[in-house]
Coordinates of C-alpha atoms and ligand atoms in Angstrom, one line a residue:
Chain A
M84 CA 0.1 -0.1 0.1
S85 CA 1.2 3.2 -0.5
K86 CA 2.0 6.4 2.0
A87 CA 0.6 9.4 2.6
F88 CA 3.6 11.9 2.8
V89 CA 2.9 14.7 5.7
A90 CA 3.6 18.0 4.1
G91 CA 3.2 20.5 6.6
T92 CA 1.4 20.7 10.0
G93 CA -0.9 23.5 11.9
M94 CA -2.5 24.2 15.0
T95 CA -3.3 26.7 17.4
A96 CA -2.7 27.3 20.9
F97 CA -5.4 25.3 22.7
G98 CA -6.8 27.0 25.3
T99 CA -9.9 29.3 26.3
F100 CA -10.8 31.1 23.3
P101 CA -14.7 31.6 23.9
D102 CA -14.8 34.8 21.6
R103 CA -13.1 32.9 18.7
R104 CA -15.0 31.7 16.4
G105 CA -14.3 28.0 15.0
R106 CA -14.0 29.2 11.6
D107 CA -11.1 31.1 12.7
M108 CA -9.2 28.8 14.6
F109 CA -9.6 26.3 11.8
A110 CA -8.0 28.9 9.4
E111 CA -5.3 29.7 11.6
A112 CA -4.4 25.2 12.0
G113 CA -4.9 25.3 8.2
L114 CA -3.0 28.2 6.5
A115 CA 0.2 27.4 9.1
A116 CA -0.4 23.8 7.5
L117 CA 0.1 24.9 4.1
D118 CA 2.4 27.5 4.5
D119 CA 4.2 25.0 6.0
A120 CA 3.8 22.6 3.6
G121 CA 4.9 25.4 1.2
L122 CA 1.5 25.1 -1.1
G123 CA -1.3 26.9 -1.3
P124 CA -5.8 26.8 -0.9
E125 CA -5.4 26.5 -4.9
D126 CA -3.3 23.2 -4.5
I127 CA -6.1 21.4 -2.2
D128 CA -8.1 18.6 -3.7
E129 CA -10.1 17.8 -0.8
V130 CA -10.6 18.8 3.0
F131 CA -12.0 16.5 5.2
Y132 CA -12.6 18.0 8.6
G133 CA -13.7 16.7 11.9
N134 CA -15.6 18.4 14.6
F135 CA -18.4 17.2 17.6
I136 CA -20.8 19.4 18.6
G137 CA -20.4 22.5 15.9
T138 CA -24.3 22.4 15.5
L139 CA -24.9 23.1 19.3
A140 CA -22.2 25.0 20.0
E141 CA -22.0 27.3 17.2
N142 CA -25.5 26.5 15.6
Q143 CA -23.6 25.5 12.8
G144 CA -24.6 22.9 10.9
H145 CA -23.0 21.5 6.9
Q146 CA -19.2 22.7 8.3
G147 CA -17.6 20.9 5.7
P148 CA -17.7 23.7 3.3
L149 CA -17.1 26.2 5.9
A150 CA -13.9 25.0 6.8
A151 CA -12.7 24.5 3.6
E152 CA -14.1 28.6 2.7
A153 CA -11.8 29.2 5.6
L154 CA -8.2 28.0 3.9
G155 CA -9.0 30.2 1.0
T156 CA -11.1 27.7 -1.7
T157 CA -14.0 26.1 -2.4
A158 CA -12.7 22.3 -3.0
P159 CA -15.0 19.6 -2.2
S160 CA -15.2 18.9 2.1
R161 CA -16.5 16.7 4.5
R162 CA -17.5 17.2 7.9
V163 CA -16.6 14.0 9.9
E164 CA -18.5 13.5 13.2
S165 CA -17.1 10.6 15.1
A166 CA -16.8 12.2 18.3
C167 CA -13.7 12.7 20.2
A168 CA -12.3 10.4 16.9
S169 CA -13.5 13.4 14.1
S170 CA -10.6 14.1 13.2
G171 CA -8.8 10.9 14.1
L172 CA -11.2 9.5 11.9
A173 CA -11.1 12.4 9.1
I174 CA -7.6 12.0 8.8
R175 CA -8.1 7.9 8.1
D176 CA -10.6 9.2 4.9
A177 CA -7.8 11.5 3.9
V178 CA -5.0 8.7 3.9
R179 CA -8.1 6.3 1.7
A180 CA -8.2 9.7 -0.8
V181 CA -4.8 10.1 -1.4
R182 CA -3.9 6.3 -1.8
S183 CA -6.8 5.4 -3.7
G184 CA -5.5 8.2 -6.4
E185 CA -8.2 9.9 -6.2
A186 CA -6.3 13.1 -4.6
D187 CA -3.0 14.5 -4.3
V188 CA -3.0 17.3 -2.2
V189 CA -6.0 16.8 0.9
V190 CA -6.1 19.0 4.1
A191 CA -6.7 16.5 7.1
G192 CA -7.7 18.3 10.6
G193 CA -10.4 19.4 12.7
M194 CA -11.6 22.1 15.4
E195 CA -14.1 22.0 18.5
R196 CA -14.8 25.3 20.5
M197 CA -16.6 24.2 23.8
S198 CA -15.9 26.8 26.6
N199 CA -18.6 29.0 25.3
M200 CA -20.8 26.2 26.0
G201 CA -19.9 26.4 29.3
T202 CA -19.4 23.6 32.0
A203 CA -22.8 22.9 32.1
G204 CA -23.4 23.4 28.3
A205 CA -20.1 21.3 27.7
T206 CA -21.0 18.4 30.0
D207 CA -24.2 17.9 28.3
G208 CA -22.6 18.3 24.5
L209 CA -20.3 15.9 25.5
A210 CA -22.1 13.3 27.2
R211 CA -23.9 13.0 23.7
A212 CA -21.5 11.1 23.0
A213 CA -22.5 8.0 24.8
D214 CA -25.8 6.2 24.1
D215 CA -29.3 8.7 25.0
L216 CA -31.2 5.8 25.8
F217 CA -29.5 3.2 27.4
E218 CA -27.1 6.0 29.5
I219 CA -27.8 9.0 29.2
R220 CA -31.1 9.0 30.3
S221 CA -29.7 7.1 33.4
G222 CA -27.4 9.8 34.3
V223 CA -24.2 9.2 32.9
T224 CA -22.1 12.1 31.9
F225 CA -18.9 11.6 30.1
P226 CA -16.5 11.5 33.0
A227 CA -19.1 9.2 34.5
A228 CA -18.7 6.4 32.0
Y229 CA -14.9 6.6 32.0
A230 CA -15.5 6.3 35.9
L231 CA -17.3 2.9 35.4
M232 CA -14.7 1.6 33.6
A233 CA -11.9 3.2 36.0
R234 CA -13.6 1.0 39.0
A235 CA -14.4 -2.2 36.1
Y236 CA -10.8 -2.0 35.7
F237 CA -9.6 -2.1 39.3
D238 CA -11.9 -4.6 40.0
E239 CA -10.6 -6.9 37.0
F240 CA -7.1 -6.1 36.9
G241 CA -6.3 -4.5 40.5
G242 CA -4.3 -0.9 40.0
D243 CA -5.9 2.4 42.3
R244 CA -6.0 5.6 41.9
E245 CA -2.6 6.8 42.7
D246 CA -1.3 4.7 39.9
L247 CA -3.7 6.7 37.4
A248 CA -2.8 10.0 39.2
H249 CA 1.3 9.3 38.2
I250 CA -0.8 9.4 34.4
A251 CA -1.5 13.1 35.1
V252 CA 1.5 14.2 36.6
K253 CA 3.8 12.7 33.7
N254 CA 1.3 14.4 30.9
H255 CA 1.4 17.2 33.0
D256 CA 5.5 17.4 33.3
N257 CA 5.5 16.5 29.4
A258 CA 3.1 19.9 28.7
L259 CA 5.4 22.0 30.1
V260 CA 7.6 23.1 27.3
N261 CA 4.5 23.0 25.0
D262 CA 3.5 26.7 24.7
H263 CA 0.4 25.3 22.6
A264 CA -0.1 23.6 25.5
H265 CA -3.9 24.4 27.5
L266 CA -2.0 23.8 30.6
Q267 CA 1.1 24.6 31.6
E268 CA 1.3 23.5 35.1
E269 CA 3.5 21.1 37.4
I270 CA 0.8 19.1 39.4
T271 CA 1.9 16.4 42.0
V272 CA 0.3 13.2 42.6
D273 CA -1.7 14.7 45.5
D274 CA -2.8 17.6 43.4
V275 CA -4.4 14.5 41.7
L276 CA -5.8 12.6 44.3
E277 CA -6.8 15.5 46.5
S278 CA -8.8 17.2 43.4
P279 CA -12.3 17.3 43.5
E280 CA -14.4 14.3 42.5
I281 CA -16.2 14.5 39.5
A282 CA -17.5 11.2 39.2
A283 CA -16.0 8.8 41.5
P284 CA -13.2 7.8 41.7
L285 CA -12.2 10.1 39.4
T286 CA -11.6 13.6 40.3
L287 CA -11.1 16.9 38.1
Y288 CA -7.5 16.2 37.7
D289 CA -8.1 12.8 36.2
A290 CA -9.6 14.4 33.5
C291 CA -8.8 16.8 30.5
P292 CA -10.3 20.0 30.6
I293 CA -12.6 22.2 28.2
S294 CA -10.8 22.8 25.7
D295 CA -11.2 25.2 21.9
G296 CA -8.7 24.7 19.1
A297 CA -8.0 23.7 15.9
A298 CA -5.3 21.3 14.4
A299 CA -4.4 20.5 10.1
L300 CA -2.1 18.3 8.6
V301 CA -1.4 18.6 4.7
L302 CA -0.8 15.3 3.1
L303 CA -0.1 14.4 -0.4
S304 CA 0.2 11.2 -2.2
P305 CA 3.9 9.9 -3.2
S306 CA 3.9 11.3 -7.1
Y307 CA 3.0 14.4 -5.8
A308 CA 5.6 14.6 -3.5
E309 CA 8.4 13.5 -5.6
E310 CA 7.3 15.8 -8.5
H311 CA 7.4 19.3 -6.3
G312 CA 10.4 18.4 -4.2
L313 CA 8.1 17.9 -1.3
D314 CA 8.8 14.9 0.4
S315 CA 9.2 15.6 3.8
G316 CA 10.8 13.2 5.1
V317 CA 7.7 11.3 7.0
A318 CA 4.4 9.4 6.4
I319 CA 1.4 7.8 7.6
T320 CA 2.0 4.3 6.5
G321 CA -0.4 2.3 8.4
S322 CA -4.3 3.4 9.5
G323 CA -6.8 1.6 11.5
H324 CA -10.7 2.0 12.4
G325 CA -11.8 -0.6 15.1
G326 CA -15.4 -0.4 16.5
D327 CA -17.7 -1.5 19.3
T328 CA -21.1 -1.0 21.1
M329 CA -22.4 2.5 22.0
A330 CA -23.2 1.5 25.3
L331 CA -20.9 0.4 27.8
Q332 CA -23.9 -2.4 28.9
D333 CA -23.4 -4.3 25.7
R334 CA -19.9 -4.4 26.1
Q335 CA -18.0 -8.3 27.0
S336 CA -16.0 -6.7 29.3
L337 CA -15.6 -2.7 31.0
A338 CA -12.0 -3.2 31.4
T339 CA -10.7 -3.4 28.1
A340 CA -11.2 -1.7 24.4
P341 CA -11.5 -3.9 22.0
A342 CA -12.1 -1.2 19.6
T343 CA -8.7 -0.2 20.2
R344 CA -7.1 -3.3 19.3
D345 CA -9.0 -3.9 15.9
A346 CA -7.8 -0.4 15.1
A347 CA -4.1 -1.4 15.9
E348 CA -4.1 -4.6 14.5
E349 CA -5.0 -2.9 11.2
A350 CA -2.7 -0.3 11.4
Y351 CA 0.4 -2.4 12.1
D352 CA -0.4 -5.0 9.5
D353 CA -1.1 -2.5 6.7
A354 CA 2.7 -0.5 7.7
G355 CA 3.7 -4.1 8.1
I356 CA 5.2 -3.6 11.7
S357 CA 4.5 -4.7 15.6
P358 CA 4.3 -3.3 18.7
D359 CA 7.8 -3.6 19.0
D360 CA 8.8 -1.6 16.3
V361 CA 7.1 1.4 17.9
G362 CA 9.7 4.2 19.7
F363 CA 6.7 6.4 21.2
V364 CA 2.9 7.2 20.9
E365 CA 0.4 10.1 21.6
V366 CA -2.7 8.0 23.0
H367 CA -6.1 9.3 23.8
D368 CA -5.9 10.4 27.3
C369 CA -9.2 12.1 28.0
F370 CA -9.2 10.7 31.5
T371 CA -6.3 8.5 32.8
I372 CA -7.9 5.5 33.0
A373 CA -8.3 6.3 29.0
E374 CA -4.4 6.2 28.7
V375 CA -4.3 2.4 30.4
L376 CA -7.0 0.8 27.7
A377 CA -5.2 3.0 25.2
L378 CA -1.4 1.2 25.7
E379 CA -3.1 -2.1 26.3
G380 CA -5.3 -2.0 23.6
L381 CA -2.5 -1.1 21.4
G382 CA -1.0 -4.1 22.1
L383 CA 2.1 -1.9 24.1
Y384 CA 1.5 -3.9 27.8
S385 CA -0.2 -6.4 28.5
Y386 CA -3.7 -6.0 29.8
G387 CA -3.2 -5.3 33.8
E388 CA 0.0 -3.6 32.7
G389 CA -0.3 -0.4 31.6
I390 CA -1.8 0.8 34.6
G391 CA 2.0 1.0 36.9
A392 CA 3.2 2.0 33.2
A393 CA 3.6 5.6 35.0
R394 CA 4.4 5.2 38.1
R395 CA 7.3 2.7 37.5
G396 CA 8.8 5.5 35.1
E397 CA 8.2 3.6 31.7
T398 CA 6.0 5.8 29.9
R399 CA 7.6 9.1 30.8
R400 CA 9.8 10.5 28.9
D401 CA 13.0 9.4 29.7
G402 CA 11.3 6.0 29.9
D403 CA 11.6 3.1 27.6
L404 CA 8.1 4.4 25.8
P405 CA 7.5 8.2 25.8
V406 CA 3.3 8.2 26.1
N407 CA 1.9 11.5 25.5
L408 CA 5.2 13.9 24.9
S409 CA 2.9 16.8 23.8
G410 CA 0.7 16.7 27.2
G411 CA -1.9 14.8 26.0
L412 CA -5.3 15.5 26.0
K413 CA -4.9 15.6 30.1
A414 CA -2.4 18.8 29.0
K415 CA -2.3 19.8 25.7
G416 CA -6.2 19.6 26.2
H417 CA -8.9 18.5 24.0
P418 CA -10.5 20.4 21.7
V419 CA -12.8 17.2 20.7
G420 CA -12.9 17.6 17.3
A421 CA -9.0 18.9 16.6
T422 CA -7.4 16.1 18.8
G423 CA -6.8 13.3 16.4
A424 CA -5.6 15.9 14.0
A425 CA -3.4 17.1 16.6
Q426 CA -2.3 13.8 17.9
V427 CA -1.0 12.8 14.2
A428 CA 0.6 16.2 14.0
A429 CA 2.5 15.9 17.2
V430 CA 4.1 12.7 15.9
S431 CA 5.3 13.6 13.0
N432 CA 7.0 16.6 14.2
L433 CA 8.3 14.6 17.2
L434 CA 9.6 12.5 14.3
T435 CA 11.2 15.6 12.3
G436 CA 12.4 16.9 15.3
I437 CA 10.4 20.7 15.2
H438 CA 8.4 19.8 18.3
P439 CA 9.4 20.9 22.0
R440 CA 9.5 17.7 22.9
A441 CA 11.6 16.1 20.3
D442 CA 14.4 15.7 22.5
A443 CA 12.8 12.7 24.0
V444 CA 13.1 11.1 21.1
S445 CA 15.6 9.2 20.2
E446 CA 17.6 9.1 16.9
D447 CA 17.6 5.4 16.2
V448 CA 13.6 6.1 16.4
T449 CA 11.6 6.3 13.2
V450 CA 8.5 4.7 14.5
G451 CA 5.5 6.7 16.1
L452 CA 1.9 6.0 16.5
A453 CA -1.3 8.1 17.3
H454 CA -4.4 6.4 18.8
N455 CA -7.8 8.7 18.9
A456 CA -10.7 7.3 20.5
G457 CA -14.3 8.6 20.5
G458 CA -17.0 7.9 22.8
T459 CA -16.5 5.4 25.1
V460 CA -13.6 3.7 22.5
A461 CA -16.7 2.7 20.5
S462 CA -14.4 4.4 18.1
A463 CA -10.8 4.3 17.5
A464 CA -8.4 5.1 14.8
V465 CA -5.0 4.6 15.3
H466 CA -2.2 5.7 12.8
V467 CA 1.7 4.7 12.0
L468 CA 3.9 7.7 11.1
E469 CA 7.4 6.6 10.0
V470 CA 10.7 8.2 9.1
T471 CA 10.9 7.9 5.1
R472 CA 14.5 8.3 4.7
Chain B
M86 CA -35.9 18.4 28.3
T87 CA -39.0 16.8 27.9
D88 CA -40.3 12.8 28.2
T89 CA -40.5 12.3 24.1
Q90 CA -42.2 9.3 23.0
D91 CA -39.8 6.4 22.1
G92 CA -41.9 3.8 20.7
C93 CA -40.8 0.2 22.2
Y94 CA -38.0 2.4 24.7
D95 CA -41.1 2.9 26.5
A96 CA -42.8 0.3 26.0
F97 CA -39.6 -1.3 27.5
L98 CA -39.7 0.9 30.9
D99 CA -43.8 0.2 31.6
A100 CA -43.0 -3.5 31.5
L101 CA -39.6 -2.6 34.0
E102 CA -42.0 -0.1 36.1
A103 CA -44.8 -2.8 36.1
S104 CA -42.1 -5.1 37.4
D105 CA -42.5 -7.4 34.3
G106 CA -39.1 -6.4 32.4
Y107 CA -37.5 -8.5 29.6
Y108 CA -34.5 -8.4 27.6
Y109 CA -33.9 -10.5 24.2
E110 CA -31.9 -13.1 23.3
C111 CA -30.3 -14.4 19.9
A112 CA -29.4 -17.7 18.9
D113 CA -25.8 -17.5 20.4
G114 CA -27.0 -16.6 23.5
H115 CA -26.1 -13.0 23.4
A116 CA -28.3 -10.7 25.8
L117 CA -30.0 -7.5 24.6
V118 CA -31.9 -4.2 26.4
P119 CA -34.8 -3.5 23.7
P120 CA -35.1 -1.6 21.2
R121 CA -33.0 -3.9 18.9
R122 CA -34.5 -5.3 16.0
V123 CA -30.8 -7.3 15.4
C124 CA -28.3 -8.8 17.7
P125 CA -24.3 -6.2 16.8
H126 CA -22.6 -9.2 18.2
C127 CA -23.9 -11.9 15.4
G128 CA -26.2 -10.0 13.0
D129 CA -28.7 -12.4 14.3
R130 CA -32.7 -11.4 13.7
E131 CA -34.3 -13.7 15.3
L132 CA -34.3 -12.2 19.1
E133 CA -36.1 -14.4 22.0
R134 CA -37.8 -12.4 24.4
V135 CA -36.8 -13.3 27.6
E136 CA -38.3 -12.7 31.3
L137 CA -35.4 -10.3 33.1
P138 CA -34.5 -11.9 36.6
E139 CA -36.2 -10.3 39.4
T140 CA -32.4 -9.4 41.0
G141 CA -29.5 -8.4 39.5
S142 CA -25.8 -8.0 40.3
I143 CA -23.5 -4.2 40.8
V144 CA -20.8 -4.8 37.8
T145 CA -19.4 -0.9 38.3
H146 CA -20.5 2.2 39.6
T147 CA -19.9 5.9 40.1
T148 CA -21.4 8.6 42.1
V149 CA -21.9 11.5 39.6
A150 CA -20.9 15.1 40.9
V151 CA -21.1 17.2 38.1
P152 CA -24.0 16.0 36.8
T153 CA -25.8 17.3 32.5
P154 CA -28.5 20.0 33.3
Q155 CA -31.0 17.1 33.1
F156 CA -30.2 15.8 36.7
E157 CA -28.9 19.4 38.3
D158 CA -30.8 18.5 40.7
D159 CA -30.5 15.0 41.2
A160 CA -26.6 15.3 42.2
P161 CA -24.9 13.7 43.4
Y162 CA -26.0 10.4 42.6
V163 CA -24.7 6.7 42.3
T164 CA -25.0 5.0 38.6
A165 CA -24.4 1.9 38.3
I166 CA -24.0 -0.8 35.7
A167 CA -26.0 -4.3 37.1
T168 CA -26.0 -7.9 35.5
F169 CA -29.5 -9.2 35.5
G170 CA -28.9 -12.6 34.1
Q171 CA -27.2 -12.5 30.9
A172 CA -28.4 -9.0 30.5
K173 CA -27.0 -5.8 31.9
L174 CA -28.8 -2.2 32.6
T175 CA -27.5 1.2 33.4
G176 CA -29.3 3.0 36.2
I177 CA -29.5 5.2 39.3
L178 CA -29.0 3.9 42.6
R179 CA -31.6 5.6 44.6
D180 CA -31.6 6.2 48.4
V181 CA -27.6 5.0 49.1
D182 CA -24.4 6.6 51.1
P183 CA -22.0 6.3 47.9
N184 CA -19.8 4.5 50.3
D185 CA -21.8 2.4 51.0
V186 CA -21.7 0.6 47.3
E187 CA -19.5 -2.2 46.1
I188 CA -19.3 -4.1 43.1
G189 CA -21.3 -7.3 43.7
Q190 CA -24.1 -5.7 45.5
E191 CA -28.0 -6.9 44.8
V192 CA -29.6 -4.8 43.1
T193 CA -33.9 -4.9 41.7
V194 CA -34.5 -2.6 39.1
T195 CA -37.5 -0.5 38.4
V196 CA -38.2 2.4 36.9
D197 CA -38.9 6.7 38.7
T198 CA -38.8 10.0 38.2
A199 CA -35.3 12.1 37.6
E200 CA -36.0 15.3 40.0
T201 CA -35.0 17.9 37.7
T202 CA -36.8 17.1 35.2
G203 CA -39.7 14.4 35.9
D204 CA -38.4 12.7 33.0
R205 CA -38.2 8.5 33.7
T206 CA -35.2 6.9 34.3
I207 CA -34.3 3.1 35.4
T208 CA -33.3 3.3 38.8
F209 CA -32.2 0.0 41.4
D210 CA -32.9 -0.7 44.6
R211 CA -30.7 -2.3 46.6
H212 CA -32.1 -5.9 47.2
S213 CA -33.1 -6.4 50.8
Ligands
ZN723 ZN1 -26.0 -12.3 19.0

């Protein structure tokens, strides 16, 4: 299978920007990605745009064309909605368009604007990634859904809140040098344990913040990259998508993420690699427990082993497998529709050496992976990125 | 938010309320909570209606401190997933100290109204 070259990346700072319209944030990220690639709006064949709650947050449906317009083109564009995996799957669609030969230059990214909704409004909006009949009506919020999984995990595999706290501490620490991060603030295990409970056993510091922001990438077909001398040296070489039932109650196990496992297996096969080849990862840590479910689903840890990884230091930036060098969703922030694209951009920038934490990636590392989960992992997108020269 | 009519889901709540709960089972033995036309695990459409056992057992739970606006006056409250035979239901556990809730605890299921909206919600009671 052919590769999709990453020619450019761009993102806004993630944070609280209640007065900024989404189209403006996406324009900032997308134009930066185009500038980085040395391309212009006239070069774009197609736009793939991830967004989750724009219909509620900005009273705006049909955001695909709006996203393209924001980049200075009326090229065909679609909005991809898959909750928190919206732009991870927008990238997958973009990769498929490039690989099929239907497009040479695509912009893939996403945007979310949430802080203007307030905490109650955002909680309400985010809950809609769960099943309305079976979960929302039974009082399940989004943090509650992950809390249900966290408690089930403790029961099935062991581990405790302190293990989870180490994940939050690690990701905050990684974000300290990332000026695009929503939270640049050192925290301690005690800070996490003592922060207010939002959905027991999870507390405020187990959760990512409610963020606004946008991220975008320019992907190229190999032939176009070669013809125009735009070989950036990094390509998406594997892509996978896994699915599961919407509601937790319909799953066999509440302590694992089969959609992540399926997406990872597909992406590894696609790239012709195994988990052993992966040097570092950006995973979906909307809540601390989500990082554990991700690492185990990706086959980087066996079930029950992922929870202690941060505490043992293995996933810290000086460990064997650095996880979430960008700060993760936890500290970098989680503008839902922008997250998947921001992760892929971070992996690309870490491989090319332009990311502020690139010094944590050893020179012999040539493979990084991005994992983006939607809902309670009813959707998962996994992308393998490799240095190609 | 109003208690909109949702056909078979309302009928399911009516049945739970009348202590006449049921679930569906496919030929492969997957247990499914209505409404369903087909098993998401195996695609089977020959779903058989099975009586929901009277008591269930909590498999996981959480205490929600930050609710959606629809549950503003209900918070803090305990939401749990409980298994009734093969079927799992998600509901609010009533009249408990959150610190006393444990995995494995036996519950019964009914339907009650949420304080904030008056909408019906699946509710668990501790089995005595
Ligand atoms: Zn079945």
